[in-house]
XYZ file of C-alpha atoms in Angstrom:
339
model
C 21.298 -31.401 -46.595
C 22.317 -27.595 -45.484
C 25.709 -27.954 -43.955
C 26.036 -28.327 -40.128
C 26.688 -24.844 -38.275
C 30.380 -24.452 -37.179
C 30.551 -23.489 -33.625
C 32.044 -20.256 -32.443
C 36.237 -20.419 -31.570
C 36.215 -19.159 -28.236
C 35.832 -22.161 -27.066
C 36.921 -25.405 -27.168
C 36.136 -29.325 -25.165
C 38.137 -28.568 -22.280
C 37.199 -25.520 -21.458
C 33.005 -27.147 -21.962
C 34.275 -29.760 -20.176
C 34.829 -27.738 -17.052
C 31.981 -25.296 -16.985
C 28.910 -28.015 -17.078
C 31.416 -29.436 -13.910
C 30.385 -26.172 -12.345
C 26.891 -26.101 -13.580
C 24.507 -26.068 -11.407
C 21.499 -27.262 -13.849
C 21.768 -30.444 -15.045
C 19.869 -30.118 -18.174
C 22.848 -26.881 -19.451
C 25.811 -29.757 -18.428
C 24.319 -32.625 -19.856
C 24.769 -29.918 -23.389
C 27.545 -28.565 -22.652
C 28.929 -32.274 -22.582
C 27.193 -32.746 -25.639
C 28.778 -29.554 -27.989
C 31.590 -29.891 -26.090
C 32.108 -34.092 -28.336
C 31.863 -31.915 -30.866
C 34.352 -29.534 -30.448
C 36.612 -32.857 -30.227
C 35.362 -33.811 -33.124
C 32.680 -35.925 -32.948
C 30.159 -36.028 -35.328
C 26.682 -34.608 -34.201
C 24.436 -37.538 -34.016
C 27.334 -38.960 -31.352
C 26.516 -35.506 -29.558
C 22.678 -35.385 -30.607
C 23.436 -39.675 -28.533
C 24.822 -38.008 -25.208
C 22.764 -35.030 -25.169
C 19.943 -38.045 -25.443
C 18.021 -35.388 -28.582
C 17.536 -35.782 -31.925
C 19.908 -33.663 -34.550
C 17.595 -30.787 -34.753
C 17.809 -30.003 -31.337
C 21.683 -30.367 -31.610
C 21.102 -27.848 -34.156
C 19.121 -25.303 -31.756
C 22.352 -25.437 -29.038
C 24.489 -25.197 -31.087
C 22.736 -21.481 -32.464
C 21.642 -20.201 -28.518
C 25.751 -21.079 -27.868
C 26.698 -19.101 -30.306
C 24.468 -16.498 -29.954
C 24.975 -16.528 -26.074
C 27.713 -18.696 -25.223
C 27.146 -20.706 -21.729
C 24.191 -19.136 -20.737
C 21.756 -19.583 -23.926
C 21.792 -23.368 -22.865
C 20.328 -22.851 -19.242
C 16.644 -23.597 -19.334
C 13.871 -21.132 -20.371
C 10.523 -19.595 -19.391
C 8.160 -20.306 -22.554
C 7.939 -16.298 -23.307
C 3.976 -17.073 -24.556
C 1.691 -15.346 -26.250
C 2.662 -11.667 -27.157
C 0.375 -8.663 -24.898
C -2.439 -7.477 -26.952
C -1.835 -3.925 -25.206
C 1.123 -1.918 -26.252
C 3.018 0.607 -24.204
C 0.707 3.128 -25.353
C -2.544 1.941 -24.531
C -0.943 0.776 -21.517
C -0.031 5.017 -20.769
C -3.899 5.383 -22.425
C -5.479 3.420 -19.809
C -3.088 4.516 -16.263
C -4.514 7.916 -17.751
C -7.852 7.215 -18.024
C -7.893 5.523 -14.455
C -6.219 9.186 -12.807
C -8.799 10.881 -14.260
C -11.477 8.924 -13.316
C -15.338 8.910 -15.007
C -17.202 11.767 -16.486
C -20.312 10.531 -15.113
C -22.400 12.632 -18.092
C -19.852 10.950 -20.700
C -19.577 7.832 -19.288
C -22.594 6.577 -16.949
C -21.156 5.692 -14.308
C -18.763 7.556 -11.665
C -16.424 4.955 -10.902
C -14.279 2.313 -13.058
C -15.086 -0.985 -12.878
C -13.366 -3.180 -15.942
C -15.794 -4.010 -17.776
C -16.137 -0.016 -18.829
C -12.762 -0.567 -18.986
C -12.665 -3.081 -21.815
C -15.713 -1.276 -23.100
C -14.150 1.926 -23.285
C -10.127 -0.219 -24.757
C -12.499 -1.571 -27.392
C -13.853 1.795 -27.472
C -10.166 4.004 -27.861
C -8.013 1.024 -29.834
C -10.432 -0.751 -31.272
C -9.147 -3.615 -29.139
C -11.023 -6.243 -27.801
C -9.894 -8.059 -24.051
C -12.268 -9.802 -21.244
C -12.518 -8.455 -17.722
C -10.084 -10.569 -16.117
C -7.396 -9.358 -18.893
C -8.228 -6.072 -17.237
C -7.630 -6.842 -14.301
C -4.416 -8.658 -14.556
C -3.066 -5.715 -16.683
C -4.445 -2.830 -14.160
C -2.294 -5.050 -11.593
C 0.763 -4.230 -13.392
C 0.553 -1.347 -13.775
C 0.892 -1.698 -9.695
C -3.165 -0.975 -9.983
C -5.422 -2.631 -7.305
C -9.184 -1.543 -6.221
C -8.778 0.631 -2.933
C -11.863 2.826 -1.370
C -11.373 6.001 -1.158
C -10.713 8.503 2.355
C -13.595 11.276 2.276
C -12.183 14.410 0.755
C -14.425 17.310 1.227
C -15.717 19.044 -1.122
C -14.039 23.226 -0.703
C -10.753 22.081 -0.057
C -7.839 24.374 -0.703
C -5.022 21.974 -1.644
C -2.907 25.906 -2.042
C -3.740 26.051 1.907
C -1.930 22.649 2.539
C 0.483 23.398 0.173
C 1.625 26.459 1.906
C 1.241 24.647 6.012
C 3.084 22.153 4.973
C 5.595 24.734 4.429
C 5.763 25.941 7.306
C 5.660 23.163 9.322
C 9.358 22.962 10.462
C 8.231 23.666 14.164
C 9.808 22.222 17.302
C 8.417 19.188 19.608
C 5.520 19.372 17.477
C 2.073 17.301 18.706
C -0.657 16.850 16.889
C -4.365 16.362 18.229
C -8.199 15.429 17.309
C -11.374 13.679 19.098
C -13.173 10.471 18.322
C -16.083 9.289 19.207
C -16.974 5.382 20.659
C -20.392 4.320 20.307
C -22.351 1.694 20.540
C -23.385 2.197 16.849
C -20.110 0.744 16.632
C -17.517 0.495 13.255
C -17.151 -2.978 11.373
C -14.083 -3.837 9.888
C -13.092 -6.311 7.221
C -12.012 -9.851 7.818
C -10.609 -13.115 6.134
C -13.203 -14.752 4.811
C -13.954 -17.569 2.088
C -14.463 -16.497 -0.834
C -17.542 -16.606 -1.876
C -19.445 -16.401 1.847
C -19.983 -13.063 3.417
C -18.960 -12.343 7.307
C -21.447 -11.390 9.725
C -20.297 -9.683 12.776
C -22.069 -8.407 15.701
C -23.906 -4.213 15.469
C -25.631 -3.088 17.612
C -28.069 0.293 17.481
C -28.112 1.791 21.308
C -26.693 5.502 20.640
C -24.312 5.369 24.334
C -21.097 6.882 23.338
C -17.760 8.382 24.326
C -15.009 10.742 23.071
C -11.564 9.709 22.593
C -9.818 12.799 23.675
C -5.802 11.731 22.046
C -3.372 13.644 20.874
C 0.541 11.845 19.714
C 3.607 13.613 18.760
C 5.680 11.317 16.354
C 9.265 12.272 16.784
C 9.537 11.155 20.457
C 6.679 7.799 20.063
C 4.789 10.036 23.285
C 0.646 10.002 23.167
C -1.771 11.713 25.961
C -5.354 10.974 25.876
C -8.421 11.603 28.106
C -11.922 9.124 27.631
C -14.351 11.530 28.416
C -18.348 12.407 27.784
C -18.797 15.574 26.043
C -16.385 17.058 23.429
C -16.645 21.678 24.538
C -14.723 23.885 25.906
C -13.773 22.273 29.752
C -13.107 18.472 27.898
C -10.677 20.904 25.674
C -8.953 22.219 28.426
C -8.257 18.573 30.015
C -7.394 17.620 27.811
C -4.090 20.088 27.041
C -3.211 19.639 30.858
C -2.655 15.806 30.187
C -0.480 16.620 27.028
C 1.330 19.892 28.869
C 2.343 16.914 32.107
C 3.650 14.775 28.413
C 5.997 16.843 27.163
C 9.688 17.054 28.060
C 10.192 19.431 31.257
C 11.824 22.513 29.853
C 10.516 21.647 26.342
C 8.093 23.488 24.105
C 4.777 22.360 22.757
C 3.553 23.323 19.739
C -0.165 21.014 18.662
C -1.632 21.544 14.888
C -5.233 20.114 15.964
C -8.630 21.261 12.764
C -10.372 24.278 13.655
C -13.268 22.774 15.779
C -14.698 25.193 17.647
C -13.586 24.263 21.449
C -9.763 24.212 19.718
C -10.598 27.954 18.880
C -13.020 29.622 21.651
C -10.926 32.648 23.494
C -12.390 30.232 26.426
C -10.009 27.834 26.304
C -6.998 26.775 28.953
C -3.671 26.400 27.504
C -1.160 25.165 29.593
C 2.245 27.860 29.333
C 4.658 25.036 27.820
C 1.949 24.662 24.708
C 1.132 26.208 21.546
C -1.948 26.374 19.034
C -1.412 25.745 16.157
C -4.950 25.527 12.972
C -4.819 22.886 10.502
C -6.166 25.008 7.407
C -10.045 24.188 6.911
C -11.026 21.252 5.310
C -8.341 18.802 5.952
C -8.244 16.665 7.698
C -5.400 14.459 6.307
C -3.019 16.617 7.305
C -3.930 14.754 11.219
C -2.061 11.768 11.628
C -4.297 10.704 14.792
C -6.933 10.023 12.597
C -4.903 7.554 10.504
C -4.425 6.280 14.712
C -8.394 6.321 14.978
C -8.724 4.201 12.078
C -6.076 1.724 13.668
C -7.444 1.553 16.597
C -11.144 1.029 15.190
C -9.582 -1.817 13.241
C -6.978 -3.898 15.946
C -9.163 -2.994 19.200
C -12.516 -1.571 19.639
C -14.715 -2.298 16.287
C -17.037 -5.627 15.657
C -17.930 -4.954 19.678
C -21.342 -4.920 21.317
C -20.662 -2.584 23.529
C -23.533 -2.612 27.128
C -22.776 0.514 28.741
C -21.521 2.985 29.062
C -19.091 2.212 31.143
C -18.064 -0.763 28.919
C -17.610 2.030 26.681
C -14.828 3.678 28.555
C -13.447 1.040 29.721
C -12.602 0.338 26.342
C -11.807 3.115 25.223
C -9.528 2.901 28.438
C -7.596 -0.317 26.849
C -7.232 0.663 23.633
C -5.382 3.452 24.346
C -3.301 2.328 26.747
C -2.073 -0.783 24.254
C -1.671 1.951 21.852
C 0.509 4.042 24.503
C 2.233 0.459 25.113
C 3.796 0.877 21.533
C 5.643 3.716 21.173
C 6.090 2.843 17.131
C 3.522 2.408 15.655
C 2.340 5.992 17.351
C 5.746 6.751 15.309
C 5.035 4.651 12.185
C 1.434 5.711 12.325
C 2.039 9.616 12.821
C 5.541 10.323 11.195
C 4.972 12.496 8.166
C 8.221 13.887 5.816
C 6.005 16.941 5.729
C 6.637 18.090 8.992
C 10.142 18.074 10.476
C 11.348 16.072 7.485
C 10.249 13.135 9.041
């Protein structure tokens, strides 16, 4: 039989008893008291009786205590099965997920878990199931999200140049949204394995919400109108003009729709219009305002008539105006005055 492992020299019995009294872990206190007996000259068998364990476990406690001190006697989580993927393989997985599949090569237009399982097997000869790959992706910070539409001809250089030159006073953002009887259906909570239903209309009556927000001040100015044209746009600019702080000048950022850029537009004196780069709707936070309003107040409804559409649109817009914190949190952009 081998000799007993000596306890470290920087502790003694009284010190371990003081630590046991202060410990919030019953198991750690029991182990400290057992080791204190050894410091006081008792046998390992006596220490095992105090701890209620075998001699082998007392030996394990001594090894842990010598290596890490009192912290080594705390309960720890089992390390579990080691991960099959190493760091290099995880980096490669992140890279291919970010890059996306090439349809002509991979045969799919989006990655499914089964495709990544096959790729890992082909690339690294690693066999994983779909659940494990999904768990690895979640640990790496990835979830399955719906992509935001991006125009195929979008000019990223023009977007970056616009952001760099966007430090303007009293910035407002403007846009329009069509709300009609062919309404949207949103996601909702439901039991796994079921598919909830929602009302869906096929009639075609609609109205337009003309909306503008000033994220810096939490302000909004809107109208609900039947058409999108130069006359209705002029009415909305007049409404924005009334919401601008007296004595201030507002810069209104909007897309390059025909009724925005026409020379026939009546622009109030306290407003200047700045056109967003073409095909870059993501630069306009009013797009996110529309999504917020649809998800919370407008979708999943059947509108009985045009007047009913107008009533619900006005109610939704007025709710937004009454919640300036939503305008500020949804509408702020770092590139616009460093919000």
